[in-house]
PDB file of N, CA, C and O in Angstrom:
ATOM      1  N   GLU A   2      -6.417 -18.015  13.708  1.00 71.00           N
ATOM      2  CA  GLU A   2      -7.529 -18.574  12.963  1.00 71.00           C
ATOM      3  C   GLU A   2      -8.863 -18.047  13.463  1.00 71.00           C
ATOM      4  O   GLU A   2      -9.765 -17.768  12.677  1.00 71.00           O
ATOM      5  N   SER A   3      -8.999 -17.878  14.771  1.00 78.00           N
ATOM      6  CA  SER A   3     -10.254 -17.338  15.318  1.00 78.00           C
ATOM      7  C   SER A   3     -10.460 -15.899  14.905  1.00 78.00           C
ATOM      8  O   SER A   3     -11.594 -15.443  14.713  1.00 78.00           O
ATOM      9  N   PHE A   4      -9.358 -15.174  14.725  1.00 75.00           N
ATOM     10  CA  PHE A   4      -9.431 -13.787  14.257  1.00 75.00           C
ATOM     11  C   PHE A   4     -10.021 -13.728  12.857  1.00 75.00           C
ATOM     12  O   PHE A   4     -10.914 -12.939  12.575  1.00 75.00           O
ATOM     13  N   LYS A   5      -9.532 -14.608  11.978  1.00 74.00           N
ATOM     14  CA  LYS A   5     -10.049 -14.635  10.606  1.00 74.00           C
ATOM     15  C   LYS A   5     -11.498 -15.068  10.565  1.00 74.00           C
ATOM     16  O   LYS A   5     -12.307 -14.512   9.811  1.00 74.00           O
ATOM     17  N   SER A   6     -11.841 -16.039  11.357  1.00 81.00           N
ATOM     18  CA  SER A   6     -13.227 -16.513  11.360  1.00 81.00           C
ATOM     19  C   SER A   6     -14.190 -15.456  11.916  1.00 81.00           C
ATOM     20  O   SER A   6     -15.336 -15.340  11.477  1.00 81.00           O
ATOM     21  N   ALA A   7     -13.725 -14.667  12.876  1.00 80.00           N
ATOM     22  CA  ALA A   7     -14.559 -13.585  13.402  1.00 80.00           C
ATOM     23  C   ALA A   7     -14.802 -12.532  12.337  1.00 80.00           C
ATOM     24  O   ALA A   7     -15.919 -11.985  12.214  1.00 80.00           O
ATOM     25  N   PHE A   8     -13.775 -12.218  11.545  1.00 74.00           N
ATOM     26  CA  PHE A   8     -13.954 -11.245  10.457  1.00 74.00           C
ATOM     27  C   PHE A   8     -14.877 -11.810   9.377  1.00 74.00           C
ATOM     28  O   PHE A   8     -15.690 -11.070   8.812  1.00 74.00           O
ATOM     29  N   ARG A   9     -14.784 -13.108   9.078  1.00 78.00           N
ATOM     30  CA  ARG A   9     -15.666 -13.736   8.102  1.00 78.00           C
ATOM     31  C   ARG A   9     -17.112 -13.704   8.587  1.00 78.00           C
ATOM     32  O   ARG A   9     -18.036 -13.439   7.809  1.00 78.00           O
ATOM     33  N   ALA A  10     -17.309 -13.987   9.864  1.00 81.00           N
ATOM     34  CA  ALA A  10     -18.658 -14.000  10.410  1.00 81.00           C
ATOM     35  C   ALA A  10     -19.285 -12.605  10.363  1.00 81.00           C
ATOM     36  O   ALA A  10     -20.494 -12.470  10.153  1.00 81.00           O
ATOM     37  N   ALA A  11     -18.469 -11.583  10.557  1.00 80.00           N
ATOM     38  CA  ALA A  11     -18.980 -10.198  10.518  1.00 80.00           C
ATOM     39  C   ALA A  11     -19.084  -9.667   9.099  1.00 80.00           C
ATOM     40  O   ALA A  11     -19.591  -8.569   8.874  1.00 80.00           O
ATOM     41  N   GLY A  12     -18.579 -10.410   8.118  1.00 75.00           N
ATOM     42  CA  GLY A  12     -18.614  -9.955   6.737  1.00 75.00           C
ATOM     43  C   GLY A  12     -17.556  -8.921   6.422  1.00 75.00           C
ATOM     44  O   GLY A  12     -17.685  -8.127   5.495  1.00 75.00           O
ATOM     45  N   LEU A  13     -16.467  -8.913   7.183  1.00 71.00           N
ATOM     46  CA  LEU A  13     -15.420  -7.915   7.010  1.00 71.00           C
ATOM     47  C   LEU A  13     -14.092  -8.534   6.573  1.00 71.00           C
ATOM     48  O   LEU A  13     -13.035  -7.900   6.731  1.00 71.00           O
ATOM     49  N   SER A  14     -14.115  -9.710   6.018  1.00 67.00           N
ATOM     50  CA  SER A  14     -12.857 -10.372   5.651  1.00 67.00           C
ATOM     51  C   SER A  14     -12.113  -9.648   4.526  1.00 67.00           C
ATOM     52  O   SER A  14     -10.899  -9.771   4.398  1.00 67.00           O
ATOM     53  N   HIS A  15     -12.816  -8.820   3.740  1.00 67.00           N
ATOM     54  CA  HIS A  15     -12.143  -8.074   2.682  1.00 67.00           C
ATOM     55  C   HIS A  15     -11.179  -7.037   3.231  1.00 67.00           C
ATOM     56  O   HIS A  15     -10.284  -6.583   2.537  1.00 67.00           O
ATOM     57  N   ILE A  16     -11.341  -6.625   4.480  1.00 66.00           N
ATOM     58  CA  ILE A  16     -10.449  -5.658   5.106  1.00 66.00           C
ATOM     59  C   ILE A  16      -9.066  -6.261   5.321  1.00 66.00           C
ATOM     60  O   ILE A  16      -8.057  -5.574   5.227  1.00 66.00           O
ATOM     61  N   LEU A  17      -9.021  -7.563   5.577  1.00 65.00           N
ATOM     62  CA  LEU A  17      -7.747  -8.226   5.817  1.00 65.00           C
ATOM     63  C   LEU A  17      -6.967  -8.490   4.541  1.00 65.00           C
ATOM     64  O   LEU A  17      -5.756  -8.736   4.588  1.00 65.00           O
ATOM     65  N   ALA A  18      -7.618  -8.444   3.398  1.00 68.00           N
ATOM     66  CA  ALA A  18      -6.946  -8.756   2.141  1.00 68.00           C
ATOM     67  C   ALA A  18      -6.168  -7.527   1.671  1.00 68.00           C
ATOM     68  O   ALA A  18      -6.694  -6.419   1.582  1.00 68.00           O
ATOM     69  N   ALA A  19      -4.894  -7.735   1.380  1.00 72.00           N
ATOM     70  CA  ALA A  19      -4.064  -6.650   0.850  1.00 72.00           C
ATOM     71  C   ALA A  19      -4.415  -6.448  -0.621  1.00 72.00           C
ATOM     72  O   ALA A  19      -4.546  -7.408  -1.371  1.00 72.00           O
ATOM     73  N   SER A  20      -4.588  -5.194  -1.015  1.00 76.00           N
ATOM     74  CA  SER A  20      -4.998  -4.918  -2.388  1.00 76.00           C
ATOM     75  C   SER A  20      -4.401  -3.608  -2.841  1.00 76.00           C
ATOM     76  O   SER A  20      -3.594  -2.989  -2.155  1.00 76.00           O
ATOM     77  N   GLY A  21      -4.855  -3.147  -3.988  1.00 79.00           N
ATOM     78  CA  GLY A  21      -4.384  -1.888  -4.529  1.00 79.00           C
ATOM     79  C   GLY A  21      -4.767  -0.702  -3.673  1.00 79.00           C
ATOM     80  O   GLY A  21      -4.038   0.300  -3.614  1.00 79.00           O
ATOM     81  N   PHE A  22      -5.895  -0.796  -2.978  1.00 82.00           N
ATOM     82  CA  PHE A  22      -6.304   0.293  -2.116  1.00 82.00           C
ATOM     83  C   PHE A  22      -5.314   0.476  -0.976  1.00 82.00           C
ATOM     84  O   PHE A  22      -4.933   1.605  -0.658  1.00 82.00           O
ATOM     85  N   ASN A  23      -4.862  -0.626  -0.395  1.00 83.00           N
ATOM     86  CA  ASN A  23      -3.879  -0.559   0.684  1.00 83.00           C
ATOM     87  C   ASN A  23      -2.574   0.045   0.178  1.00 83.00           C
ATOM     88  O   ASN A  23      -1.948   0.851   0.861  1.00 83.00           O
ATOM     89  N   LEU A  24      -2.174  -0.357  -1.000  1.00 86.00           N
ATOM     90  CA  LEU A  24      -0.940   0.152  -1.587  1.00 86.00           C
ATOM     91  C   LEU A  24      -1.058   1.641  -1.883  1.00 86.00           C
ATOM     92  O   LEU A  24      -0.105   2.395  -1.621  1.00 86.00           O
ATOM     93  N   SER A  25      -2.197   2.074  -2.391  1.00 87.00           N
ATOM     94  CA  SER A  25      -2.362   3.508  -2.692  1.00 87.00           C
ATOM     95  C   SER A  25      -2.401   4.339  -1.405  1.00 87.00           C
ATOM     96  O   SER A  25      -1.895   5.461  -1.398  1.00 87.00           O
ATOM     97  N   ILE A  26      -2.947   3.819  -0.342  1.00 88.00           N
ATOM     98  CA  ILE A  26      -2.961   4.545   0.925  1.00 88.00           C
ATOM     99  C   ILE A  26      -1.541   4.713   1.433  1.00 88.00           C
ATOM    100  O   ILE A  26      -1.157   5.797   1.879  1.00 88.00           O
ATOM    101  N   ALA A  27      -0.750   3.653   1.375  1.00 87.00           N
ATOM    102  CA  ALA A  27       0.631   3.717   1.869  1.00 87.00           C
ATOM    103  C   ALA A  27       1.460   4.702   1.041  1.00 87.00           C
ATOM    104  O   ALA A  27       2.190   5.540   1.611  1.00 87.00           O
ATOM    105  N   SER A  28       1.362   4.629  -0.271  1.00 89.00           N
ATOM    106  CA  SER A  28       2.190   5.528  -1.084  1.00 89.00           C
ATOM    107  C   SER A  28       1.691   6.971  -1.011  1.00 89.00           C
ATOM    108  O   SER A  28       2.499   7.902  -1.008  1.00 89.00           O
ATOM    109  N   ALA A  29       0.397   7.192  -0.890  1.00 91.00           N
ATOM    110  CA  ALA A  29      -0.133   8.529  -0.772  1.00 91.00           C
ATOM    111  C   ALA A  29       0.277   9.145   0.577  1.00 91.00           C
ATOM    112  O   ALA A  29       0.575  10.353   0.660  1.00 91.00           O
ATOM    113  N   ALA A  30       0.290   8.339   1.625  1.00 92.00           N
ATOM    114  CA  ALA A  30       0.714   8.851   2.933  1.00 92.00           C
ATOM    115  C   ALA A  30       2.148   9.301   2.903  1.00 92.00           C
ATOM    116  O   ALA A  30       2.488  10.386   3.425  1.00 92.00           O
ATOM    117  N   VAL A  31       2.999   8.513   2.276  1.00 92.00           N
ATOM    118  CA  VAL A  31       4.426   8.905   2.155  1.00 92.00           C
ATOM    119  C   VAL A  31       4.539  10.173   1.324  1.00 92.00           C
ATOM    120  O   VAL A  31       5.244  11.118   1.691  1.00 92.00           O
ATOM    121  N   TYR A  32       3.836  10.231   0.205  1.00 92.00           N
ATOM    122  CA  TYR A  32       3.917  11.378  -0.691  1.00 92.00           C
ATOM    123  C   TYR A  32       3.476  12.667   0.042  1.00 92.00           C
ATOM    124  O   TYR A  32       4.183  13.673  -0.013  1.00 92.00           O
ATOM    125  N   PHE A  33       2.317  12.625   0.663  1.00 92.00           N
ATOM    126  CA  PHE A  33       1.799  13.856   1.280  1.00 92.00           C
ATOM    127  C   PHE A  33       2.570  14.261   2.539  1.00 92.00           C
ATOM    128  O   PHE A  33       2.682  15.459   2.819  1.00 92.00           O
ATOM    129  N   CYS A  34       3.106  13.302   3.261  1.00 92.00           N
ATOM    130  CA  CYS A  34       3.965  13.660   4.414  1.00 92.00           C
ATOM    131  C   CYS A  34       5.266  14.290   3.955  1.00 92.00           C
ATOM    132  O   CYS A  34       5.708  15.293   4.530  1.00 92.00           O
ATOM    133  N   LEU A  35       5.865  13.738   2.922  1.00 92.00           N
ATOM    134  CA  LEU A  35       7.118  14.329   2.422  1.00 92.00           C
ATOM    135  C   LEU A  35       6.899  15.632   1.673  1.00 92.00           C
ATOM    136  O   LEU A  35       7.802  16.443   1.576  1.00 92.00           O
ATOM    137  N   ARG A  36       5.711  15.827   1.168  1.00 92.00           N
ATOM    138  CA  ARG A  36       5.404  17.096   0.492  1.00 92.00           C
ATOM    139  C   ARG A  36       5.480  18.261   1.448  1.00 92.00           C
ATOM    140  O   ARG A  36       5.749  19.392   1.046  1.00 92.00           O
ATOM    141  N   LEU A  37       5.259  18.019   2.724  1.00 93.00           N
ATOM    142  CA  LEU A  37       5.399  19.063   3.731  1.00 93.00           C
ATOM    143  C   LEU A  37       6.843  19.445   3.953  1.00 93.00           C
ATOM    144  O   LEU A  37       7.155  20.526   4.431  1.00 93.00           O
ATOM    145  N   VAL A  38       7.766  18.527   3.612  1.00 92.00           N
ATOM    146  CA  VAL A  38       9.191  18.741   3.851  1.00 92.00           C
ATOM    147  C   VAL A  38       9.888  19.300   2.604  1.00 92.00           C
ATOM    148  O   VAL A  38      10.710  20.200   2.705  1.00 92.00           O
ATOM    149  N   THR A  39       9.528  18.760   1.441  1.00 88.00           N
ATOM    150  CA  THR A  39      10.199  19.167   0.203  1.00 88.00           C
ATOM    151  C   THR A  39       9.207  19.310  -0.932  1.00 88.00           C
ATOM    152  O   THR A  39       8.135  18.675  -0.906  1.00 88.00           O
ATOM    153  N   ALA A  40       9.541  20.147  -1.899  1.00 88.00           N
ATOM    154  CA  ALA A  40       8.676  20.315  -3.079  1.00 88.00           C
ATOM    155  C   ALA A  40       9.311  19.708  -4.311  1.00 88.00           C
ATOM    156  O   ALA A  40       8.771  19.829  -5.407  1.00 88.00           O
ATOM    157  N   ASN A  41      10.448  19.046  -4.135  1.00 91.00           N
ATOM    158  CA  ASN A  41      11.164  18.432  -5.246  1.00 91.00           C
ATOM    159  C   ASN A  41      10.385  17.219  -5.751  1.00 91.00           C
ATOM    160  O   ASN A  41      10.208  16.232  -5.039  1.00 91.00           O
ATOM    161  N   CYS A  42       9.925  17.291  -7.004  1.00 89.00           N
ATOM    162  CA  CYS A  42       9.105  16.217  -7.582  1.00 89.00           C
ATOM    163  C   CYS A  42       9.860  14.897  -7.671  1.00 89.00           C
ATOM    164  O   CYS A  42       9.267  13.837  -7.521  1.00 89.00           O
ATOM    165  N   TRP A  43      11.161  14.962  -7.962  1.00 94.00           N
ATOM    166  CA  TRP A  43      11.960  13.738  -8.077  1.00 94.00           C
ATOM    167  C   TRP A  43      12.047  13.026  -6.726  1.00 94.00           C
ATOM    168  O   TRP A  43      11.939  11.802  -6.674  1.00 94.00           O
ATOM    169  N   VAL A  44      12.238  13.773  -5.675  1.00 92.00           N
ATOM    170  CA  VAL A  44      12.326  13.173  -4.349  1.00 92.00           C
ATOM    171  C   VAL A  44      10.977  12.571  -3.950  1.00 92.00           C
ATOM    172  O   VAL A  44      10.918  11.445  -3.421  1.00 92.00           O
ATOM    173  N   LEU A  45       9.890  13.276  -4.231  1.00 92.00           N
ATOM    174  CA  LEU A  45       8.548  12.775  -3.892  1.00 92.00           C
ATOM    175  C   LEU A  45       8.235  11.500  -4.682  1.00 92.00           C
ATOM    176  O   LEU A  45       7.728  10.533  -4.107  1.00 92.00           O
ATOM    177  N   SER A  46       8.550  11.506  -5.965  1.00 91.00           N
ATOM    178  CA  SER A  46       8.250  10.345  -6.790  1.00 91.00           C
ATOM    179  C   SER A  46       9.100   9.134  -6.412  1.00 91.00           C
ATOM    180  O   SER A  46       8.605   8.006  -6.305  1.00 91.00           O
ATOM    181  N   ALA A  47      10.393   9.380  -6.161  1.00 93.00           N
ATOM    182  CA  ALA A  47      11.290   8.278  -5.756  1.00 93.00           C
ATOM    183  C   ALA A  47      10.861   7.706  -4.400  1.00 93.00           C
ATOM    184  O   ALA A  47      10.889   6.482  -4.205  1.00 93.00           O
ATOM    185  N   SER A  48      10.468   8.556  -3.484  1.00 93.00           N
ATOM    186  CA  SER A  48      10.034   8.083  -2.176  1.00 93.00           C
ATOM    187  C   SER A  48       8.748   7.286  -2.267  1.00 93.00           C
ATOM    188  O   SER A  48       8.589   6.269  -1.582  1.00 93.00           O
ATOM    189  N   SER A  49       7.843   7.727  -3.111  1.00 91.00           N
ATOM    190  CA  SER A  49       6.605   6.954  -3.305  1.00 91.00           C
ATOM    191  C   SER A  49       6.883   5.601  -3.929  1.00 91.00           C
ATOM    192  O   SER A  49       6.297   4.575  -3.516  1.00 91.00           O
ATOM    193  N   LEU A  50       7.793   5.562  -4.881  1.00 92.00           N
ATOM    194  CA  LEU A  50       8.172   4.290  -5.491  1.00 92.00           C
ATOM    195  C   LEU A  50       8.825   3.368  -4.472  1.00 92.00           C
ATOM    196  O   LEU A  50       8.537   2.170  -4.406  1.00 92.00           O
ATOM    197  N   LEU A  51       9.709   3.912  -3.656  1.00 94.00           N
ATOM    198  CA  LEU A  51      10.337   3.107  -2.614  1.00 94.00           C
ATOM    199  C   LEU A  51       9.315   2.583  -1.604  1.00 94.00           C
ATOM    200  O   LEU A  51       9.430   1.445  -1.137  1.00 94.00           O
ATOM    201  N   SER A  52       8.326   3.383  -1.273  1.00 92.00           N
ATOM    202  CA  SER A  52       7.286   2.926  -0.347  1.00 92.00           C
ATOM    203  C   SER A  52       6.466   1.798  -0.980  1.00 92.00           C
ATOM    204  O   SER A  52       6.075   0.855  -0.297  1.00 92.00           O
ATOM    205  N   MET A  53       6.226   1.885  -2.284  1.00 91.00           N
ATOM    206  CA  MET A  53       5.479   0.832  -2.961  1.00 91.00           C
ATOM    207  C   MET A  53       6.293  -0.457  -3.018  1.00 91.00           C
ATOM    208  O   MET A  53       5.745  -1.550  -2.781  1.00 91.00           O
ATOM    209  N   ILE A  54       7.586  -0.353  -3.298  1.00 93.00           N
ATOM    210  CA  ILE A  54       8.448  -1.539  -3.305  1.00 93.00           C
ATOM    211  C   ILE A  54       8.504  -2.159  -1.918  1.00 93.00           C
ATOM    212  O   ILE A  54       8.439  -3.382  -1.769  1.00 93.00           O
ATOM    213  N   SER A  55       8.615  -1.322  -0.908  1.00 92.00           N
ATOM    214  CA  SER A  55       8.645  -1.812   0.486  1.00 92.00           C
ATOM    215  C   SER A  55       7.336  -2.537   0.828  1.00 92.00           C
ATOM    216  O   SER A  55       7.353  -3.582   1.484  1.00 92.00           O
ATOM    217  N   PHE A  56       6.220  -1.981   0.379  1.00 89.00           N
ATOM    218  CA  PHE A  56       4.933  -2.628   0.629  1.00 89.00           C
ATOM    219  C   PHE A  56       4.878  -3.998   0.016  1.00 89.00           C
ATOM    220  O   PHE A  56       4.398  -4.959   0.643  1.00 89.00           O
ATOM    221  N   VAL A  57       5.363  -4.129  -1.219  1.00 89.00           N
ATOM    222  CA  VAL A  57       5.365  -5.429  -1.905  1.00 89.00           C
ATOM    223  C   VAL A  57       6.240  -6.420  -1.146  1.00 89.00           C
ATOM    224  O   VAL A  57       5.870  -7.571  -0.984  1.00 89.00           O
ATOM    225  N   LEU A  58       7.381  -5.967  -0.690  1.00 91.00           N
ATOM    226  CA  LEU A  58       8.297  -6.863   0.033  1.00 91.00           C
ATOM    227  C   LEU A  58       7.710  -7.286   1.394  1.00 91.00           C
ATOM    228  O   LEU A  58       7.865  -8.422   1.804  1.00 91.00           O
ATOM    229  N   ILE A  59       7.054  -6.368   2.070  1.00 87.00           N
ATOM    230  CA  ILE A  59       6.479  -6.683   3.376  1.00 87.00           C
ATOM    231  C   ILE A  59       5.232  -7.564   3.244  1.00 87.00           C
ATOM    232  O   ILE A  59       5.064  -8.547   3.959  1.00 87.00           O
ATOM    233  N   ALA A  60       4.339  -7.207   2.323  1.00 83.00           N
ATOM    234  CA  ALA A  60       3.093  -7.944   2.155  1.00 83.00           C
ATOM    235  C   ALA A  60       3.280  -9.272   1.434  1.00 83.00           C
ATOM    236  O   ALA A  60       2.449 -10.163   1.540  1.00 83.00           O
ATOM    237  N   GLY A  61       4.353  -9.385   0.688  1.00 83.00           N
ATOM    238  CA  GLY A  61       4.574 -10.600  -0.085  1.00 83.00           C
ATOM    239  C   GLY A  61       4.075 -10.418  -1.508  1.00 83.00           C
ATOM    240  O   GLY A  61       3.061  -9.753  -1.733  1.00 83.00           O
ATOM    241  N   PRO A  62       4.784 -11.007  -2.455  1.00 84.00           N
ATOM    242  CA  PRO A  62       4.420 -10.782  -3.868  1.00 84.00           C
ATOM    243  C   PRO A  62       3.251 -11.654  -4.347  1.00 84.00           C
ATOM    244  O   PRO A  62       3.388 -12.458  -5.262  1.00 84.00           O
ATOM    245  N   SER A  63       2.117 -11.489  -3.730  1.00 83.00           N
ATOM    246  CA  SER A  63       0.931 -12.219  -4.173  1.00 83.00           C
ATOM    247  C   SER A  63       0.424 -11.575  -5.489  1.00 83.00           C
ATOM    248  O   SER A  63       0.776 -10.436  -5.793  1.00 83.00           O
ATOM    249  N   PRO A  64      -0.368 -12.278  -6.249  1.00 84.00           N
ATOM    250  CA  PRO A  64      -0.835 -11.724  -7.530  1.00 84.00           C
ATOM    251  C   PRO A  64      -1.547 -10.374  -7.393  1.00 84.00           C
ATOM    252  O   PRO A  64      -1.378  -9.470  -8.196  1.00 84.00           O
ATOM    253  N   SER A  65      -2.366 -10.209  -6.354  1.00 82.00           N
ATOM    254  CA  SER A  65      -3.095  -8.952  -6.198  1.00 82.00           C
ATOM    255  C   SER A  65      -2.149  -7.786  -5.853  1.00 82.00           C
ATOM    256  O   SER A  65      -2.340  -6.666  -6.341  1.00 82.00           O
ATOM    257  N   ILE A  66      -1.145  -8.064  -5.069  1.00 84.00           N
ATOM    258  CA  ILE A  66      -0.172  -7.032  -4.722  1.00 84.00           C
ATOM    259  C   ILE A  66       0.680  -6.655  -5.923  1.00 84.00           C
ATOM    260  O   ILE A  66       0.910  -5.461  -6.199  1.00 84.00           O
ATOM    261  N   LEU A  67       1.124  -7.632  -6.678  1.00 87.00           N
ATOM    262  CA  LEU A  67       1.938  -7.350  -7.859  1.00 87.00           C
ATOM    263  C   LEU A  67       1.132  -6.602  -8.909  1.00 87.00           C
ATOM    264  O   LEU A  67       1.627  -5.680  -9.575  1.00 87.00           O
ATOM    265  N   ARG A  68      -0.133  -6.970  -9.074  1.00 87.00           N
ATOM    266  CA  ARG A  68      -1.000  -6.262 -10.018  1.00 87.00           C
ATOM    267  C   ARG A  68      -1.178  -4.803  -9.607  1.00 87.00           C
ATOM    268  O   ARG A  68      -1.076  -3.898 -10.426  1.00 87.00           O
ATOM    269  N   ALA A  69      -1.392  -4.586  -8.321  1.00 85.00           N
ATOM    270  CA  ALA A  69      -1.540  -3.199  -7.817  1.00 85.00           C
ATOM    271  C   ALA A  69      -0.253  -2.410  -8.006  1.00 85.00           C
ATOM    272  O   ALA A  69      -0.273  -1.253  -8.387  1.00 85.00           O
ATOM    273  N   PHE A  70       0.884  -3.050  -7.772  1.00 87.00           N
ATOM    274  CA  PHE A  70       2.167  -2.367  -7.924  1.00 87.00           C
ATOM    275  C   PHE A  70       2.397  -1.980  -9.371  1.00 87.00           C
ATOM    276  O   PHE A  70       2.836  -0.861  -9.672  1.00 87.00           O
ATOM    277  N   LEU A  71       2.089  -2.879 -10.318  1.00 87.00           N
ATOM    278  CA  LEU A  71       2.314  -2.584 -11.708  1.00 87.00           C
ATOM    279  C   LEU A  71       1.360  -1.534 -12.253  1.00 87.00           C
ATOM    280  O   LEU A  71       1.709  -0.776 -13.142  1.00 87.00           O
ATOM    281  N   MET A  72       0.162  -1.486 -11.709  1.00 84.00           N
ATOM    282  CA  MET A  72      -0.789  -0.479 -12.167  1.00 84.00           C
ATOM    283  C   MET A  72      -0.393   0.870 -11.659  1.00 84.00           C
ATOM    284  O   MET A  72      -0.611   1.893 -12.225  1.00 84.00           O
TER     285      MET A  72
END
């Protein structure tokens, strides 16, 4: 709780909120790392989709996460 209040006091509480930006960073990181290994578009797309599904499962299916996943 003190961690959250410290972020609120500093005006940085939006960093703790999971959103579409966090999801795009995770899926882009997987995509670009795997692009160094393979050029197969199907493998890259499937891996990015799996990383997005994993993100939703780890972060929890809150409305903002589900909206980001669907977009």
